[in-house]
mmCIF file of C-alpha atoms in Angstrom:
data_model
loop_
_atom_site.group_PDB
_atom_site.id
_atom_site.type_symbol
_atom_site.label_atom_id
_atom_site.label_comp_id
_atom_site.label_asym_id
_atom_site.label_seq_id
_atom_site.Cartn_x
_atom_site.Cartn_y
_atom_site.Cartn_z
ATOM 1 C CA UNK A 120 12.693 -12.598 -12.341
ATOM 2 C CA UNK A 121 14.592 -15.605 -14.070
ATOM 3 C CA UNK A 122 14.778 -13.449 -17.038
ATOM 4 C CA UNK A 123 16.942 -10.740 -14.828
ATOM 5 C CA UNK A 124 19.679 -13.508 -13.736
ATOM 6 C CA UNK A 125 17.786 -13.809 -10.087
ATOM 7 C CA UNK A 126 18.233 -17.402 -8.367
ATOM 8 C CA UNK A 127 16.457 -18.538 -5.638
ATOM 9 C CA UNK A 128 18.978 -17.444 -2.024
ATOM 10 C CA UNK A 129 21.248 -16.170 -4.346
ATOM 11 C CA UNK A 130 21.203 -12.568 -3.439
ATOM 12 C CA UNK A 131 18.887 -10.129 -0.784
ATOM 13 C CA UNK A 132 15.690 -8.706 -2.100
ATOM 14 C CA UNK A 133 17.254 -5.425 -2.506
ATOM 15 C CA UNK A 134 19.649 -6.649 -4.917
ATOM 16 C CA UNK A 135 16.923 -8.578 -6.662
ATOM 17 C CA UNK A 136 14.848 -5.342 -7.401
ATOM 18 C CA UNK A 137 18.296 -3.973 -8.400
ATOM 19 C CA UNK A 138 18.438 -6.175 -11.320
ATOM 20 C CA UNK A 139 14.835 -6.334 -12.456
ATOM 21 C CA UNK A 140 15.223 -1.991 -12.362
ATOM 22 C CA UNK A 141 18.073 -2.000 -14.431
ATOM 23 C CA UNK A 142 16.491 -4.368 -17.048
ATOM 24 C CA UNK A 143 13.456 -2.250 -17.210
ATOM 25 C CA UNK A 144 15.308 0.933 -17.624
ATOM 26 C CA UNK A 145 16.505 -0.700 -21.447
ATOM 27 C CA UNK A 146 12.342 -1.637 -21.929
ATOM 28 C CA UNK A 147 11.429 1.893 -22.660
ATOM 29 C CA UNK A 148 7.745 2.976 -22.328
ATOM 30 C CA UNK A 149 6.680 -0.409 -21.593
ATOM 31 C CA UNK A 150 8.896 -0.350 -18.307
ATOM 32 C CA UNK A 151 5.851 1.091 -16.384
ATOM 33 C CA UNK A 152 4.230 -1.747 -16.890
ATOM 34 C CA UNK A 153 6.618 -4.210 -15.797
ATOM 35 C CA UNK A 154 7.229 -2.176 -12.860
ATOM 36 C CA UNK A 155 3.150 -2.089 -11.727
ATOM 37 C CA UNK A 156 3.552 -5.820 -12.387
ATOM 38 C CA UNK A 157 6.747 -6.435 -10.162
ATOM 39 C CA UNK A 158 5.103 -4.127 -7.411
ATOM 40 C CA UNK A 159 1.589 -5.955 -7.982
ATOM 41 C CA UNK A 160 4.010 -9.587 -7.206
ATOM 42 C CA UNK A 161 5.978 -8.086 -4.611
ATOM 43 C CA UNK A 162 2.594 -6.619 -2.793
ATOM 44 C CA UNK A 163 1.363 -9.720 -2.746
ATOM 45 C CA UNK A 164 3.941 -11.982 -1.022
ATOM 46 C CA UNK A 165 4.700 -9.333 1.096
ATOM 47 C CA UNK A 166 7.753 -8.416 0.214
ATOM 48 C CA UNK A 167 9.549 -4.721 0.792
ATOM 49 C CA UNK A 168 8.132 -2.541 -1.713
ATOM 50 C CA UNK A 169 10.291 0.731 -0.988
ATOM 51 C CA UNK A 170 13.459 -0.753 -3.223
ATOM 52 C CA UNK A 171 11.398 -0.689 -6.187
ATOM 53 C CA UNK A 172 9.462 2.759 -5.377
ATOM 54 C CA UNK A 173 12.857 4.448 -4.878
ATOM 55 C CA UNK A 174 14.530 2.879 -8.101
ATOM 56 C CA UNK A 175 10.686 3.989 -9.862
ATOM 57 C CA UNK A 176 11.246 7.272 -8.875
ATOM 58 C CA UNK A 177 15.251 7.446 -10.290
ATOM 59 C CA UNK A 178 13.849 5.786 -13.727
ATOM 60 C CA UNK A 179 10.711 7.504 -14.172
ATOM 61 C CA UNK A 180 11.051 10.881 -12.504
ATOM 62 C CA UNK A 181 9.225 12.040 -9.479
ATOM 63 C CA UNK A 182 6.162 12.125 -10.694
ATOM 64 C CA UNK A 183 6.277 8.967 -12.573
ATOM 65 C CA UNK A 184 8.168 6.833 -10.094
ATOM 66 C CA UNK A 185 5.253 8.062 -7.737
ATOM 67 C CA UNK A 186 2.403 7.179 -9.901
ATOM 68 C CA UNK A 187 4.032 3.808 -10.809
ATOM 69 C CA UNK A 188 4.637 3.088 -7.006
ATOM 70 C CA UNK A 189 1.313 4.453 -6.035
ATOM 71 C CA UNK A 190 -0.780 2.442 -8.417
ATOM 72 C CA UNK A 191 1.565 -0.904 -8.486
ATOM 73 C CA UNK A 192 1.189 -1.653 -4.774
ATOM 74 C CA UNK A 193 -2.678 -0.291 -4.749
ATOM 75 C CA UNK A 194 -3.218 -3.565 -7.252
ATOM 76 C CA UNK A 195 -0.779 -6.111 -5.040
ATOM 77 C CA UNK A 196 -2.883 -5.036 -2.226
ATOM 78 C CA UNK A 197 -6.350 -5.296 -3.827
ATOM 79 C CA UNK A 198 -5.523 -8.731 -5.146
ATOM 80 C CA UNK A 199 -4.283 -9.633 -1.410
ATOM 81 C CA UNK A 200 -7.602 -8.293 -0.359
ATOM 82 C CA UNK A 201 -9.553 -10.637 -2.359
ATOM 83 C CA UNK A 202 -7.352 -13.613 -2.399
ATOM 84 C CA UNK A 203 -8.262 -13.658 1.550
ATOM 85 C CA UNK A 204 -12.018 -12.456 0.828
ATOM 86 C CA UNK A 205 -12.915 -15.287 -1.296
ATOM 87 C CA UNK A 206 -10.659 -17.995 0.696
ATOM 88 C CA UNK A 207 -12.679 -16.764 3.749
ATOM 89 C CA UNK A 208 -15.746 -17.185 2.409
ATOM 90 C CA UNK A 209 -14.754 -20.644 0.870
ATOM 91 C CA UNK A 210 -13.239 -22.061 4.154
ATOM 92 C CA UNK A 211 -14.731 -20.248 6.835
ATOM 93 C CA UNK A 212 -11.929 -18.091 8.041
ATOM 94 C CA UNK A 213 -12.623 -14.833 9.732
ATOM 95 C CA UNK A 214 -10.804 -12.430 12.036
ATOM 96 C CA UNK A 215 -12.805 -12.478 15.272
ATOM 97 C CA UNK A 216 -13.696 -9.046 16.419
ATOM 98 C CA UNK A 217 -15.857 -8.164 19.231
ATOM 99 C CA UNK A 218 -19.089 -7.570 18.599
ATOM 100 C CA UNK A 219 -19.086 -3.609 19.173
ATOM 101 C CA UNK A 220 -15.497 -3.366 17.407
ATOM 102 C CA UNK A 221 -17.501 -4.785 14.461
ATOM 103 C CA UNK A 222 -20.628 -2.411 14.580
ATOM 104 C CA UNK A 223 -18.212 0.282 14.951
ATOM 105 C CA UNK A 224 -16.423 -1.212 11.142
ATOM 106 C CA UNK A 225 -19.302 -1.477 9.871
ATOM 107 C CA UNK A 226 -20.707 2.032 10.575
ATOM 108 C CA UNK A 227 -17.221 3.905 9.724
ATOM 109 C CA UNK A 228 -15.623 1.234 7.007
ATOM 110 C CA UNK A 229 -13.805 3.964 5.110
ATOM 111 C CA UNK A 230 -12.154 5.751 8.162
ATOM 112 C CA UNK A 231 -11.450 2.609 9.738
ATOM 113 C CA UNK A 232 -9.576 1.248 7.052
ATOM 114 C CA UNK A 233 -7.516 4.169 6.296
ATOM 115 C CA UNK A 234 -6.451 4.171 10.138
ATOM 116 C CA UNK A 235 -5.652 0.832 9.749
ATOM 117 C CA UNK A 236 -3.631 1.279 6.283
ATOM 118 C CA UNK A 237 -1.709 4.304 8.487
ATOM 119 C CA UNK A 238 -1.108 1.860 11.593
ATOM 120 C CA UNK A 239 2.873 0.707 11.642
ATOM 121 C CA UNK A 240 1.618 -2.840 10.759
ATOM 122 C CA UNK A 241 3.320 -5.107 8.180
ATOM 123 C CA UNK A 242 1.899 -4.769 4.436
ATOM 124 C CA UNK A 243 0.641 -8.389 4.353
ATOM 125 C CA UNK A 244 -0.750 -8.279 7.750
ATOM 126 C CA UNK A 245 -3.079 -5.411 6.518
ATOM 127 C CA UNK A 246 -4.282 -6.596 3.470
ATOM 128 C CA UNK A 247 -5.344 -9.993 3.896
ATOM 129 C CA UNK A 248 -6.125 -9.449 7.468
ATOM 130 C CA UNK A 249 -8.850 -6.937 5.911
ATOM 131 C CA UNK A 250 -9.585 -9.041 3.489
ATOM 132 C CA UNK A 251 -10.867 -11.992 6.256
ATOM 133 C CA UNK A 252 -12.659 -9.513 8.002
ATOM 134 C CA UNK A 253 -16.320 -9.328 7.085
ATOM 135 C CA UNK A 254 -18.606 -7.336 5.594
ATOM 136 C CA UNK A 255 -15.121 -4.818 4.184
ATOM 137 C CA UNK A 256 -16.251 -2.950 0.858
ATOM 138 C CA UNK A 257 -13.619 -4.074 -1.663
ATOM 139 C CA UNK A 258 -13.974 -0.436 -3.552
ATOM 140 C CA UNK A 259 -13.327 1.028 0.123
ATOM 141 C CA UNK A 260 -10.326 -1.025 0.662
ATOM 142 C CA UNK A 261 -8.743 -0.080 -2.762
ATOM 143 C CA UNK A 262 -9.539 3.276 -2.605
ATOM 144 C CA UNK A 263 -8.114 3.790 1.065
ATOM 145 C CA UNK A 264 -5.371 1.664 0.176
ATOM 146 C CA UNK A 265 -4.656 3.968 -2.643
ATOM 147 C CA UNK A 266 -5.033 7.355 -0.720
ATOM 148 C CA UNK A 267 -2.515 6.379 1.875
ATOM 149 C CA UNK A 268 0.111 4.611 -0.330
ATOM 150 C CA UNK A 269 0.139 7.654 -3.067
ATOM 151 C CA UNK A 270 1.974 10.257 -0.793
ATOM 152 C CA UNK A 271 4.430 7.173 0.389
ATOM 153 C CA UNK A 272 5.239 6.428 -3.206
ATOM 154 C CA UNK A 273 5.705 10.023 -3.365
ATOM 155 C CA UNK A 274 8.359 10.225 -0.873
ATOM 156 C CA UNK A 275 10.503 7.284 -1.991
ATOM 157 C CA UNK A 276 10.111 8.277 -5.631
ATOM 158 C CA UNK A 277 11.564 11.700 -4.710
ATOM 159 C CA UNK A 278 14.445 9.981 -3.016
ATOM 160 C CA UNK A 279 15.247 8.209 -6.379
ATOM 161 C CA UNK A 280 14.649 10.996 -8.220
ATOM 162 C CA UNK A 281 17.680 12.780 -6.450
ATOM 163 C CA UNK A 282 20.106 10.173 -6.892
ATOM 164 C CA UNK A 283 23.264 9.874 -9.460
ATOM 165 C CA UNK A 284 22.608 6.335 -10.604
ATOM 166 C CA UNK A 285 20.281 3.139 -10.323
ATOM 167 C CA UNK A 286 23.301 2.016 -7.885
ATOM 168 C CA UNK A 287 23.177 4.934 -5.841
ATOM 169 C CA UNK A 288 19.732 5.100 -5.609
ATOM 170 C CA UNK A 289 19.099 1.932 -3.937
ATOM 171 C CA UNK A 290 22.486 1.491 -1.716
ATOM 172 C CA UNK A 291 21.973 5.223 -0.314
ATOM 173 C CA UNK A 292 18.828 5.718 1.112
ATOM 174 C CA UNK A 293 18.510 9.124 3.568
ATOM 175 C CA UNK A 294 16.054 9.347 5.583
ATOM 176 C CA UNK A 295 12.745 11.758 4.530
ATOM 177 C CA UNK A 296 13.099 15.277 4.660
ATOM 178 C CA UNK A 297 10.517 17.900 6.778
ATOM 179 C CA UNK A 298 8.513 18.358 3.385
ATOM 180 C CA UNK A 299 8.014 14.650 3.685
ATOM 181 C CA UNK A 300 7.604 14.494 7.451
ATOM 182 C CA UNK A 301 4.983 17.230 7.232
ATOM 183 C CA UNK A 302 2.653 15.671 4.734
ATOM 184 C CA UNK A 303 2.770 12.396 6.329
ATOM 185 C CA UNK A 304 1.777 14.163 9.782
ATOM 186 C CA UNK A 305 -1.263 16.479 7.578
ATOM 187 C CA UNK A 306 -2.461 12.766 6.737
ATOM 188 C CA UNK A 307 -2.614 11.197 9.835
ATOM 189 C CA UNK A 308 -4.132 14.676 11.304
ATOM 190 C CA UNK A 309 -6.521 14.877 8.548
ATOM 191 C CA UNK A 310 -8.020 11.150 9.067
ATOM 192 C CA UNK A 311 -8.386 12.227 12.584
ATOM 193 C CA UNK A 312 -9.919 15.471 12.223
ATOM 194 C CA UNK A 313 -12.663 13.492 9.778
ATOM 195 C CA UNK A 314 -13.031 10.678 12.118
ATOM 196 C CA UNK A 315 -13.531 12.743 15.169
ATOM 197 C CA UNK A 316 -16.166 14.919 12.941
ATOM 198 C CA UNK A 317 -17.800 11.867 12.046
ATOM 199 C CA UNK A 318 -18.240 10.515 15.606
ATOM 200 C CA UNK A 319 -19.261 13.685 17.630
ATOM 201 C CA UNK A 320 -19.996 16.669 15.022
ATOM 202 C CA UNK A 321 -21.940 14.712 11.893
ATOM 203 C CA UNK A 322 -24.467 13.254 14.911
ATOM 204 C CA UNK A 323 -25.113 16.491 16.120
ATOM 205 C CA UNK A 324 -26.311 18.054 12.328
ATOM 206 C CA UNK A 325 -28.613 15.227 11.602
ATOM 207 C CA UNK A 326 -30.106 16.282 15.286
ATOM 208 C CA UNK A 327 -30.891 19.732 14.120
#
């Protein structure tokens, strides 16, 4: 960040990822990298990602801006994940769950933590509270992790995409439209629909 001209409670977040964006968009090629990285950093201290993922999505394209979105904050929150999994294990820490809350995780990890990753929860909160909860299946985490922040990414990206300028992208954000509405209600409906075939339908085939 020092290299962008960012000091310390100089300026707001958003007009930190402001000027990392604009020094990326003279990197070329490489600039997908630095952006995974700065959405990696940002992931991990919990910090808004959406900025970046709209400026992404301006830069890069729709497509692009969604990909880099998708997979930068999939790493922050992996690393979260087992920054908190191996200080958990090293100091004892846990998140105390009642015992049939944690059969329950145990027997439906992957559904579990996708409703979780869905819930209006803060970022941080999800990750390493996951991550000092035991007996979670790091590959689960990522890969639920990356399932619901792909169509996110997707969303903001297309909002960049749209705009006239790095400026205007970032100082001008409208709300989603129905396209986006609508596939964020088809997730949520299709976690559901597999959790609910899970718990009363799957029991019912191994039966017969």
């Amino acid at each position: 960040l020092a290299c962008c001209g960012w000091q310390p409670g100089a300026m707001g977040f958003k007009d930190v990822a402001l000027s990392v964006m604009e020094y990326v968009q003279g990197t070329g090629p490489f600039g997908y990298v630095l952006t995974i990285l700065f959405l990696t950093v940002i992931s991990i201290f919990s910090l808004p990602t959406t900025p970046t993922e709209i400026a992404a999505g301006f830069i890069f394209g729709h497509v692009g801006g969604a990909a880099v979105g998708g997979v930068g904050k999939t790493l922050g929150s992996t690393v979260s994940f087992w920054i908190a999994q191996t200080l958990g294990k090293k100091r004892g820490w846990k998140v105390p769950l009642p015992e049939k809350y944690e059969a329950e995780l145990q027997k439906r990890q992957f559904i579990t933590i996708l409703l979780i990753r869905l819930a209006p929860i803060p970022l941080g909160a999800k990750n390493y509270g996951l991550g000092l909860m035991e007996g979670i299946n790091p590959f689960y985490f990522s890969l639920g992790s990356l399932i619901v922040n792909i169509p996110f990414s997707f969303m903001w990206a297309g909002v960049g995409a749209q705009a006239t300028s790095l400026i205007d992208a970032l100082d001008n954000v409208p709300a989603p439209g129905p396209g986006a509405q609508i596939g964020g209600i088809a997730l949520v409906c299709a976690v559901i629909g597999f959790l609910v075939y899970n718990k009363f339908v799957a029991p019912g085939d191994k039966k017969d």
